[in-house]
Short mmCIF file of N, CA and C in Angstrom, two decimals:
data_model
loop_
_atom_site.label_atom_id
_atom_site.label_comp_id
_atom_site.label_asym_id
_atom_site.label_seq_id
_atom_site.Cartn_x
_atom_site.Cartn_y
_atom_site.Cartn_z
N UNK A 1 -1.99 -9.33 9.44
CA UNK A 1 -2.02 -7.94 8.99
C UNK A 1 -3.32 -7.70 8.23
N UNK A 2 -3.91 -6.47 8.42
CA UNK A 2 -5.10 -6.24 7.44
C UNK A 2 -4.70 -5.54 6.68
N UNK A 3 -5.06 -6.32 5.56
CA UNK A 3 -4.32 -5.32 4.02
C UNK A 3 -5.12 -4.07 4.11
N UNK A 4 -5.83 -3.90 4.41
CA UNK A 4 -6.93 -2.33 4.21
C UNK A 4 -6.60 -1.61 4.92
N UNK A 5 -6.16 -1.57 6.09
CA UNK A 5 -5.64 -0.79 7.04
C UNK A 5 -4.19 -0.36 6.59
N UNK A 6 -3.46 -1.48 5.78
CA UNK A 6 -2.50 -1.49 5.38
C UNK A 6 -1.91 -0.47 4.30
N UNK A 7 -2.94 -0.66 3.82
CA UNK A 7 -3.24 0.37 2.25
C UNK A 7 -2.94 2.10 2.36
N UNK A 8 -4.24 1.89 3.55
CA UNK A 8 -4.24 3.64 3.52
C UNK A 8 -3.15 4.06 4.47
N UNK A 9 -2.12 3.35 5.14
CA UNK A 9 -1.53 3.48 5.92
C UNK A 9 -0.53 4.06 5.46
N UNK A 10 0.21 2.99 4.39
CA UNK A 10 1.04 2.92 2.99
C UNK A 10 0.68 4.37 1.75
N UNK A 11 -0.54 4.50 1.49
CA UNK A 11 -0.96 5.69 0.61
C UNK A 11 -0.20 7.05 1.35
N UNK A 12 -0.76 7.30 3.15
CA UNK A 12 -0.69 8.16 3.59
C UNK A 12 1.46 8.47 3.48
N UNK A 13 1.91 7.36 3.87
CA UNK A 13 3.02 7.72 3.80
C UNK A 13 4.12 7.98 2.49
N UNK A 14 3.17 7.44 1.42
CA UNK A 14 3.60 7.41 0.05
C UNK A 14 3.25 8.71 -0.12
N UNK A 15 2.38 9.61 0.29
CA UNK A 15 1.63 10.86 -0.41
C UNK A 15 2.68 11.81 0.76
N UNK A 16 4.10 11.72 1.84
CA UNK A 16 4.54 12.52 2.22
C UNK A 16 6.00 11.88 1.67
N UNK A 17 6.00 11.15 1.05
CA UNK A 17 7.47 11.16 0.02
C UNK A 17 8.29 9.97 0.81
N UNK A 18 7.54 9.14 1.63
CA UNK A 18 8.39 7.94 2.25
C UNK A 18 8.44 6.99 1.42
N UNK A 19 9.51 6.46 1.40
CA UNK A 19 10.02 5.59 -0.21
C UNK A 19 9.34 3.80 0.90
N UNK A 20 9.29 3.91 2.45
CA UNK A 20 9.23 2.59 2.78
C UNK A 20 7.48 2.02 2.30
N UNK A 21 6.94 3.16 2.53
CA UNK A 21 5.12 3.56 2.16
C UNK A 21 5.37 3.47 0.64
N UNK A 22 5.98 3.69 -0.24
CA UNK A 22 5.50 3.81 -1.58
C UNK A 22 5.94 2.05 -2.16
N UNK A 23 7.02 1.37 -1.42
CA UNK A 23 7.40 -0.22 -1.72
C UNK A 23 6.17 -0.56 -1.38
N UNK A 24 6.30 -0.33 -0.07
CA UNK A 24 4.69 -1.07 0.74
C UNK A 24 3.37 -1.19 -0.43
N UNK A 25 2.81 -0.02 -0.52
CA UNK A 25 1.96 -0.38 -1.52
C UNK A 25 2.06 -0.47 -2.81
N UNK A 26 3.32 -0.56 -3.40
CA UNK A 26 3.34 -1.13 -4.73
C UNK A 26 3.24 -2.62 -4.56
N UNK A 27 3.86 -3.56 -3.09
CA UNK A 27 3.78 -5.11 -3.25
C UNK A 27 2.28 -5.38 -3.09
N UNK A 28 1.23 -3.97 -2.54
CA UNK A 28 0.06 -4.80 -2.39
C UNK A 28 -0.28 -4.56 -3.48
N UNK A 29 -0.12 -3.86 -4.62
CA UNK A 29 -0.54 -3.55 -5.91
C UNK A 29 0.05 -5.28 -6.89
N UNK A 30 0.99 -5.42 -6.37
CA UNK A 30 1.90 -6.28 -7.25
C UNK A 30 0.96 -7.79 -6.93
N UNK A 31 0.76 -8.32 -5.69
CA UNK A 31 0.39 -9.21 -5.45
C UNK A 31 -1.29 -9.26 -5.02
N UNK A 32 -1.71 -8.20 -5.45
CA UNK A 32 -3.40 -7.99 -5.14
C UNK A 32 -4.07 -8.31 -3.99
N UNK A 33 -2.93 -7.81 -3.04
CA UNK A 33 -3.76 -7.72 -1.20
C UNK A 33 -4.43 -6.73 -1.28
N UNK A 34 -5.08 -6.66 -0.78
CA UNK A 34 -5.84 -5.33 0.01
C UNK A 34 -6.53 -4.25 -0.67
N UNK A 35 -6.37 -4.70 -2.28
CA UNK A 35 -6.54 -3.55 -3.37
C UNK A 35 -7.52 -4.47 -4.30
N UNK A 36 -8.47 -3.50 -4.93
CA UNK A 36 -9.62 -3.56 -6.11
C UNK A 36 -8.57 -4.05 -7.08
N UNK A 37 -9.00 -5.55 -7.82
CA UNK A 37 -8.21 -6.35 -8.60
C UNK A 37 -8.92 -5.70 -9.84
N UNK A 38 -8.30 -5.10 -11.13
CA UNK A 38 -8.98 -4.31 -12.61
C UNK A 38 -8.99 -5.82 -13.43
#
């Protein structure tokens, strides 16, 4: 899987209220795939 592709894939469906898109990218948030580590 490419986490980057993954991301905005996940954003797009998080930003129309899909709860499977908003898990999705909270685990890449949680485990720092695909996302700018702060």
């Amino acid at each position: 899987m490419n986490a980057k592709k993954a991301k905005v894939w996940y954003e797009k469906a998080a930003e129309q209220g899909n709860l499977d898109g908003v898990n999705g990218l909270a685990r890449l948030y949680r485990y720092g795939t695909g996302v700018r580590k702060d």
